[in-house]
Short mmCIF file of C-alpha atoms in Angstrom, two decimals:
data_model
loop_
_atom_site.label_atom_id
_atom_site.label_comp_id
_atom_site.label_asym_id
_atom_site.label_seq_id
_atom_site.Cartn_x
_atom_site.Cartn_y
_atom_site.Cartn_z
CA MET D 1 -55.90 -37.40 -9.21
CA ILE D 2 -53.12 -37.79 -11.77
CA ASP D 3 -54.20 -38.21 -15.38
CA ILE D 4 -51.72 -40.76 -16.74
CA SER D 5 -52.84 -40.08 -20.31
CA ALA D 6 -51.66 -36.49 -20.02
CA THR D 7 -48.12 -37.26 -18.91
CA GLY D 8 -45.28 -39.60 -19.72
CA SER D 9 -44.19 -42.40 -17.41
CA ALA D 10 -41.04 -40.55 -16.30
CA ALA D 11 -42.96 -37.39 -15.45
CA LEU D 12 -45.59 -39.46 -13.66
CA GLN D 13 -42.88 -41.21 -11.64
CA LYS D 14 -41.43 -37.85 -10.55
CA ARG D 15 -44.85 -36.57 -9.50
CA ILE D 16 -45.52 -39.69 -7.46
CA MET D 17 -42.14 -39.40 -5.74
CA ALA D 18 -42.84 -35.74 -4.96
CA LEU D 19 -46.06 -36.80 -3.25
CA LEU D 20 -44.23 -39.49 -1.26
CA ARG D 21 -41.71 -36.92 -0.02
CA LYS D 22 -44.58 -34.86 1.37
CA ILE D 23 -45.69 -37.65 3.73
CA GLU D 24 -45.04 -36.31 7.23
CA HIS D 25 -46.08 -39.19 9.49
CA CYS D 26 -44.94 -42.79 9.43
CA ALA D 27 -48.26 -44.62 9.48
CA ASN D 28 -48.38 -48.28 10.47
CA GLY D 29 -48.07 -49.62 6.94
CA VAL D 30 -45.28 -47.34 5.73
CA GLN D 31 -42.27 -48.85 7.48
CA PRO D 32 -43.04 -52.53 6.68
CA VAL D 33 -43.55 -51.63 3.01
CA TRP D 34 -40.29 -49.68 2.92
CA GLU D 35 -38.34 -52.50 4.60
CA GLU D 36 -39.79 -55.17 2.31
CA THR D 37 -39.05 -53.01 -0.73
CA PHE D 38 -35.50 -52.51 0.51
CA ARG D 39 -35.10 -56.27 0.91
CA CYS D 40 -36.14 -56.78 -2.72
CA TRP D 41 -33.95 -53.88 -3.86
CA ASP D 42 -30.95 -55.38 -2.09
CA SER D 43 -31.50 -58.71 -3.86
CA VAL D 44 -31.79 -56.99 -7.22
CA CYS D 45 -28.59 -55.01 -6.61
CA LYS D 46 -26.68 -58.21 -5.90
CA LEU D 47 -28.10 -59.78 -9.04
CA LEU D 48 -27.26 -56.81 -11.25
CA GLN D 49 -23.72 -56.57 -9.91
CA LYS D 50 -23.12 -60.24 -10.77
CA TYR D 51 -24.39 -59.86 -14.35
CA PRO D 52 -24.25 -61.87 -16.57
CA LYS D 53 -23.84 -64.59 -13.94
CA GLY D 54 -27.21 -65.54 -12.50
CA PHE D 55 -29.34 -64.18 -15.33
CA GLY D 56 -31.52 -66.78 -16.96
CA ALA D 57 -30.72 -69.20 -14.14
CA GLY D 58 -34.30 -69.66 -13.14
CA GLU D 59 -37.11 -67.86 -11.40
CA GLU D 60 -35.39 -67.88 -8.02
CA ALA D 61 -32.50 -65.76 -9.26
CA ILE D 62 -34.67 -62.94 -10.56
CA GLU D 63 -37.75 -63.28 -8.37
CA PRO D 64 -37.25 -60.15 -6.27
CA LEU D 65 -37.62 -57.71 -9.13
CA HIS D 66 -40.80 -58.68 -10.87
CA ARG D 67 -42.35 -62.12 -10.50
CA ALA D 68 -44.58 -61.92 -13.54
CA ALA D 69 -41.80 -60.70 -15.80
CA ALA D 70 -39.52 -63.37 -14.38
CA LYS D 71 -41.96 -66.10 -15.33
CA ARG D 72 -42.10 -64.79 -18.88
CA ARG D 73 -38.32 -64.75 -19.12
CA VAL D 74 -37.98 -68.25 -17.72
CA SER D 75 -40.53 -69.57 -20.17
CA HIS D 76 -38.42 -68.25 -23.03
CA HIS D 77 -35.14 -69.43 -21.44
CA THR D 78 -33.45 -66.19 -22.45
CA SER D 79 -32.74 -62.71 -21.19
CA THR D 80 -32.66 -60.14 -23.96
CA GLU D 81 -31.01 -56.74 -23.94
CA HIS D 82 -34.48 -55.23 -23.67
CA ASP D 83 -35.18 -57.32 -20.58
CA ILE D 84 -32.03 -56.01 -18.93
CA ASP D 85 -32.86 -52.40 -19.75
CA MET D 86 -36.34 -52.92 -18.32
CA GLN D 87 -34.84 -54.41 -15.16
CA ILE D 88 -32.51 -51.47 -14.71
CA GLN D 89 -35.36 -49.01 -15.18
CA GLU D 90 -37.51 -50.88 -12.69
CA TRP D 91 -34.57 -50.98 -10.29
CA ALA D 92 -34.26 -47.20 -10.71
CA ASN D 93 -37.96 -46.77 -9.91
CA ILE D 94 -37.58 -48.87 -6.76
CA THR D 95 -34.52 -46.82 -5.78
CA SER D 96 -36.49 -43.63 -6.29
CA PHE D 97 -39.26 -44.97 -4.04
CA LEU D 98 -36.79 -45.82 -1.27
CA CYS D 99 -35.12 -42.40 -1.54
CA ALA D 100 -38.41 -40.52 -1.42
CA LEU D 101 -40.05 -42.47 1.42
CA GLY D 102 -36.95 -43.21 3.48
CA GLY D 103 -37.04 -39.93 5.38
CA VAL D 104 -40.35 -40.53 7.10
CA CYS D 105 -39.22 -44.03 8.13
CA LEU D 106 -36.60 -42.45 10.40
CA GLN D 107 -39.44 -41.61 12.78
CA ARG D 108 -39.65 -45.24 13.87
CA ARG D 109 -37.18 -47.84 15.02
CA PRO D 110 -36.60 -50.74 12.62
CA SER D 111 -38.71 -53.81 13.24
CA ILE D 112 -37.35 -56.53 15.52
CA LEU D 113 -37.42 -58.97 12.61
CA TRP D 114 -35.33 -56.62 10.48
CA THR D 115 -32.73 -56.07 13.21
CA THR D 116 -32.42 -59.81 13.81
CA VAL D 117 -32.26 -60.93 10.19
CA HIS D 118 -30.16 -58.10 8.76
CA SER D 119 -27.73 -57.31 11.59
CA HIS D 120 -24.80 -58.76 9.62
CA ASP D 121 -25.55 -56.69 6.52
CA SER D 122 -26.03 -53.60 8.69
CA ARG D 123 -22.51 -53.92 10.08
CA LYS D 124 -21.13 -54.69 6.63
CA TYR D 125 -22.54 -51.59 4.94
CA ASN D 126 -22.37 -49.15 7.84
CA VAL D 127 -19.60 -46.66 7.07
CA LEU D 128 -20.14 -44.63 10.25
CA ALA D 129 -17.65 -46.53 12.37
CA ASN D 130 -18.45 -44.79 15.65
CA SER D 131 -22.21 -44.73 15.21
CA SER D 132 -24.60 -45.96 17.85
CA GLN D 133 -26.23 -49.36 17.61
CA GLU D 134 -29.52 -47.65 16.74
CA VAL D 135 -27.93 -45.94 13.75
CA GLN D 136 -25.91 -49.02 12.81
CA TYR D 137 -28.97 -51.25 12.52
CA CYS D 138 -31.14 -48.59 10.86
CA PRO D 139 -32.21 -49.94 7.45
CA VAL D 140 -32.32 -46.41 6.03
CA THR D 141 -28.69 -45.86 7.00
CA GLN D 142 -27.80 -49.20 5.44
CA PHE D 143 -29.67 -48.29 2.26
CA ILE D 144 -27.77 -45.01 1.86
CA GLY D 145 -24.46 -46.76 2.44
CA GLN D 146 -25.19 -49.35 -0.24
CA LEU D 147 -26.49 -46.67 -2.58
CA LEU D 148 -23.26 -44.67 -2.32
CA ARG D 149 -21.23 -47.77 -3.15
CA LEU D 150 -23.19 -48.12 -6.38
CA LEU D 151 -21.64 -44.83 -7.50
CA LEU D 152 -18.63 -47.02 -8.27
CA CYS D 153 -20.51 -49.86 -9.98
CA SER D 154 -18.02 -51.24 -12.50
CA ASN D 155 -20.20 -53.62 -14.50
CA GLU D 156 -19.17 -53.32 -18.15
CA ARG D 157 -22.72 -53.68 -19.46
CA PHE D 158 -24.56 -51.10 -17.37
CA GLY D 159 -22.21 -49.75 -14.70
CA SER D 160 -22.38 -46.23 -16.11
CA GLN D 161 -26.20 -46.42 -16.20
CA ILE D 162 -26.33 -47.44 -12.55
CA GLN D 163 -23.95 -44.64 -11.57
CA CYS D 164 -25.99 -42.08 -13.51
CA HIS D 165 -29.26 -43.24 -11.95
CA VAL D 166 -27.82 -43.15 -8.44
CA LYS D 167 -26.37 -39.65 -8.60
CA GLN D 168 -29.52 -38.29 -10.27
CA LEU D 169 -31.84 -39.91 -7.73
CA VAL D 170 -29.75 -38.99 -4.68
CA GLY D 171 -29.34 -35.43 -5.92
CA ASN D 172 -32.93 -34.82 -6.98
CA GLU D 173 -35.34 -37.39 -5.52
CA MET D 174 -34.06 -38.05 -2.00
CA SER D 175 -36.12 -36.97 0.98
CA PRO D 176 -34.47 -33.94 2.63
CA ALA D 177 -34.74 -35.75 5.97
CA LEU D 178 -32.01 -38.10 4.71
CA TYR D 179 -29.50 -35.33 3.95
CA PRO D 180 -27.77 -35.45 7.37
CA ILE D 181 -27.16 -39.20 7.05
CA LEU D 182 -26.11 -38.77 3.43
CA PHE D 183 -23.58 -36.03 4.21
CA ASP D 184 -22.14 -37.93 7.16
CA GLN D 185 -21.76 -41.12 5.13
CA ILE D 186 -20.14 -39.31 2.19
CA LYS D 187 -17.68 -37.63 4.55
CA ALA D 188 -16.85 -40.97 6.18
CA ILE D 189 -16.03 -42.39 2.74
CA VAL D 190 -14.01 -39.37 1.57
CA ASP D 191 -12.03 -39.37 4.83
CA LYS D 192 -10.73 -42.80 3.84
CA PHE D 193 -9.05 -41.20 0.82
CA PHE D 194 -6.40 -39.87 3.23
CA ASP D 195 -3.89 -41.98 5.13
CA GLN D 196 -3.03 -41.70 8.82
CA GLN D 197 -0.63 -38.86 8.06
CA GLN D 198 -3.44 -37.10 6.17
CA GLN D 199 -1.66 -37.60 2.86
CA VAL D 200 -4.09 -37.87 -0.02
CA MET D 201 -4.39 -41.21 -1.82
CA LEU D 202 -5.14 -40.37 -5.44
CA THR D 203 -6.76 -43.21 -7.37
CA ASP D 204 -9.15 -43.31 -10.31
CA ILE D 205 -11.83 -44.88 -8.10
CA ASN D 206 -11.49 -42.21 -5.41
CA THR D 207 -11.56 -39.46 -8.01
CA GLN D 208 -14.67 -40.95 -9.59
CA PHE D 209 -16.46 -41.00 -6.24
CA VAL D 210 -15.48 -37.39 -5.54
CA GLU D 211 -16.71 -36.34 -8.98
CA HIS D 212 -20.09 -37.99 -8.37
CA THR D 213 -20.27 -36.46 -4.90
CA ILE D 214 -19.74 -32.98 -6.34
CA PHE D 215 -22.63 -33.56 -8.74
CA ILE D 216 -24.87 -34.70 -5.87
CA MET D 217 -23.93 -31.76 -3.65
CA LYS D 218 -24.59 -29.25 -6.42
CA SER D 219 -27.96 -30.85 -7.24
CA ILE D 220 -29.05 -30.72 -3.60
CA LEU D 221 -27.91 -27.14 -3.05
CA ASP D 222 -29.44 -25.92 -6.32
CA ASN D 223 -32.69 -27.75 -5.67
CA LYS D 224 -34.42 -25.29 -3.37
CA LYS D 225 -38.16 -25.90 -3.50
CA SER D 226 -40.75 -23.83 -1.71
CA ASP D 227 -42.76 -26.92 -0.80
CA GLN D 228 -39.85 -28.72 0.85
CA PRO D 229 -38.46 -27.97 4.32
CA CYS D 230 -34.92 -26.61 4.60
CA GLU D 231 -34.25 -27.41 8.25
CA HIS D 232 -32.66 -30.77 7.45
CA LEU D 233 -29.74 -29.07 5.71
CA SER D 234 -28.85 -27.36 8.98
CA THR D 235 -28.96 -30.54 11.06
CA THR D 236 -25.33 -31.34 10.32
CA SER D 237 -22.42 -29.14 9.27
CA ILE D 238 -21.02 -29.64 5.78
CA GLU D 239 -17.78 -27.81 6.57
CA GLY D 240 -15.78 -30.98 7.11
CA LEU D 241 -17.17 -32.62 3.99
CA MET D 242 -16.48 -29.60 1.77
CA LEU D 243 -12.94 -29.18 3.09
CA ALA D 244 -12.20 -32.88 2.58
CA ILE D 245 -13.42 -32.74 -1.01
CA VAL D 246 -11.44 -29.57 -1.76
CA ARG D 247 -8.31 -31.02 -0.15
CA TYR D 248 -8.60 -34.08 -2.39
CA VAL D 249 -9.32 -32.15 -5.58
CA ARG D 250 -6.49 -29.66 -5.10
CA HIS D 251 -3.97 -32.52 -5.33
CA LEU D 252 -5.22 -33.73 -8.71
CA ASP D 253 -2.89 -33.33 -11.67
CA MET D 254 -3.86 -30.61 -14.12
CA THR D 255 -5.78 -32.68 -16.66
CA VAL D 256 -8.93 -31.93 -18.60
CA LEU D 257 -10.91 -34.07 -16.16
CA SER D 258 -9.50 -32.33 -13.10
CA VAL D 259 -10.27 -28.91 -14.62
CA HIS D 260 -13.89 -29.98 -15.06
CA ILE D 261 -14.00 -31.31 -11.49
CA LYS D 262 -12.53 -28.10 -10.07
CA THR D 263 -14.96 -26.01 -12.10
CA LYS D 264 -17.94 -27.99 -10.81
CA LEU D 265 -16.60 -27.82 -7.26
CA CYS D 266 -16.35 -24.03 -7.48
CA GLN D 267 -19.98 -23.99 -8.59
CA VAL D 268 -20.85 -26.06 -5.51
CA VAL D 269 -19.09 -23.50 -3.32
CA ASP D 270 -21.07 -20.71 -4.98
CA ALA D 271 -24.33 -22.63 -4.47
CA MET D 272 -23.37 -23.33 -0.86
CA MET D 273 -22.96 -19.64 -0.12
CA ARG D 274 -26.29 -18.86 -1.78
CA ARG D 275 -27.89 -21.36 0.61
CA ARG D 276 -25.86 -20.06 3.55
CA ASP D 277 -28.92 -19.25 5.67
CA ASP D 278 -30.18 -22.83 5.31
CA LEU D 279 -26.88 -24.44 6.33
CA ALA D 280 -25.12 -24.95 9.65
CA PHE D 281 -21.53 -23.81 10.18
CA ARG D 282 -19.43 -24.51 13.25
CA GLN D 283 -16.56 -22.14 12.47
CA GLU D 284 -17.89 -20.22 9.51
CA MET D 285 -15.26 -17.47 9.32
CA LYS D 286 -12.34 -19.87 9.58
CA PHE D 287 -13.97 -22.25 7.11
CA ARG D 288 -14.62 -19.56 4.51
CA ASN D 289 -11.10 -18.14 4.82
CA LYS D 290 -9.63 -21.61 4.31
CA MET D 291 -11.85 -22.18 1.28
CA VAL D 292 -10.73 -18.84 -0.19
CA GLU D 293 -7.11 -19.88 0.29
CA TYR D 294 -7.64 -23.20 -1.50
CA VAL D 295 -9.75 -21.88 -4.38
CA THR D 296 -7.53 -18.89 -5.15
CA ASP D 297 -4.63 -21.30 -5.64
CA TRP D 298 -6.44 -22.63 -8.70
CA VAL D 299 -6.53 -19.16 -10.24
CA LEU D 300 -3.06 -18.09 -9.17
CA GLY D 301 -1.44 -21.42 -10.05
CA THR D 302 0.75 -22.42 -12.96
CA SER D 303 -1.36 -20.83 -15.69
CA HIS D 304 -3.35 -24.03 -15.97
CA GLN D 305 -0.77 -26.10 -17.81
CA ILE D 306 -2.92 -29.06 -18.76
CA ALA D 307 -1.10 -32.35 -18.98
CA PRO D 308 -1.13 -34.27 -22.29
CA PRO D 309 -3.07 -35.17 -24.27
CA LEU D 310 -3.72 -31.54 -25.12
CA ARG D 311 -7.07 -30.48 -26.47
CA ALA D 312 -7.99 -27.72 -28.86
CA ASP D 313 -10.49 -26.30 -26.36
CA ALA D 314 -8.04 -26.35 -23.43
CA SER D 315 -7.99 -22.56 -23.18
CA SER D 316 -11.78 -22.35 -23.08
CA ILE D 317 -12.16 -24.85 -20.25
CA THR D 318 -9.45 -23.13 -18.22
CA ARG D 319 -11.29 -19.84 -18.72
CA GLU D 320 -14.41 -21.55 -17.38
CA LEU D 321 -12.39 -22.63 -14.34
CA ASP D 322 -11.07 -19.10 -13.83
CA GLN D 323 -14.58 -17.67 -13.98
CA ALA D 324 -15.99 -20.32 -11.63
CA CYS D 325 -13.11 -19.73 -9.20
CA MET D 326 -13.66 -15.99 -9.11
CA GLU D 327 -17.41 -16.40 -8.60
CA ALA D 328 -16.76 -18.84 -5.76
CA VAL D 329 -14.20 -16.53 -4.15
CA ALA D 330 -16.56 -13.57 -4.47
CA ALA D 331 -19.33 -15.55 -2.78
CA LEU D 332 -16.99 -16.63 0.02
CA LEU D 333 -15.62 -13.13 0.60
CA LYS D 334 -19.00 -11.39 0.73
CA GLY D 335 -19.26 -9.96 4.24
CA LEU D 336 -16.27 -11.98 5.40
CA PRO D 337 -13.97 -10.36 7.97
CA LEU D 338 -10.27 -11.05 7.50
CA GLN D 339 -9.33 -13.75 9.99
CA PRO D 340 -5.78 -15.13 9.70
CA GLU D 341 -4.75 -18.55 10.98
CA GLU D 342 -4.04 -18.91 14.69
CA SER D 343 -0.31 -19.16 13.95
CA ASP D 344 -0.39 -15.67 12.42
CA ARG D 345 -1.50 -13.94 15.61
CA GLY D 346 1.97 -12.46 16.23
CA ASP D 347 1.40 -9.45 13.98
CA LEU D 348 -2.33 -9.41 13.40
CA MET D 349 -2.43 -6.37 11.13
CA GLU D 350 0.40 -7.66 8.95
CA ALA D 351 -1.28 -11.05 8.68
CA LYS D 352 -4.54 -9.40 7.67
CA SER D 353 -2.72 -7.33 5.06
CA GLN D 354 -1.12 -10.42 3.56
CA LEU D 355 -4.45 -12.19 3.52
CA PHE D 356 -6.08 -9.23 1.80
CA LEU D 357 -3.31 -8.94 -0.80
CA LYS D 358 -3.67 -12.60 -1.66
#
């Protein structure tokens, strides 16, 4: 039994979510509760994204979040800053619940009522274009798709709070059983950052999503717990996702932000290789060689000429990038046989020599 007097509310919330992640069987009451909670969460998300429109408009507008609190707000005909902060925190708690319990809900098909009522929303938020109907109408898949879109929440009042909550919860509180769906959905989104000719489309929004994705990937890979299973990480290969992210990042202009992003991405690569035994690779040798080629370019590039505005600590952050690059390359090269590209097969030894010299 948890003694609430001996812990803060945030710590208590984390302990409860840890217990929910340990549930192994989807009992009869679990799925209906999750689906009903998701329905309320979806309504709250729509309300928050429309802020300030809809707030203070009556009990119906804010009913899904907390009926009792809504009645108090309606009686005062106002919505204070404190009310909004409380709503966001409660929304975060609901999100944490859905992340923690969503994995076990994959054991059962969604209810007939859910499939009938929410089929339109399922198609709208499903980013896996070629997925089966079973995956398309899965409420858990829909939840993850909507959650990833909130990484780009642009509300002036609390957009940054929403983004921070989402990346923290996805990276640290999500059930490991959801990782395969998460990775596949992230890759489907990142793939859209390239046109039909595979030319990268650099935008602030795309870069922001990639930055958040790097944070999430690092959190997941660093978060190895003895009481959590690792087999879900090996259910799907992350090679395609990692290569897509690196391909996007390597085209960024040399700014302070891009240096930070590249540094964090190198740390993800290092963490990935430390978790190598828990991950699945389809063409590991080819993948690692390609990653070495990309990452070494950041060290051997144009001496890290950072675009204006210049900063006094520019040299220190480029040194951090150099160090992170070398650690990532060292992790990738450990036990790696030299394997040139297929086009280099003409003179294999010469190609290997060139690869080694690089």
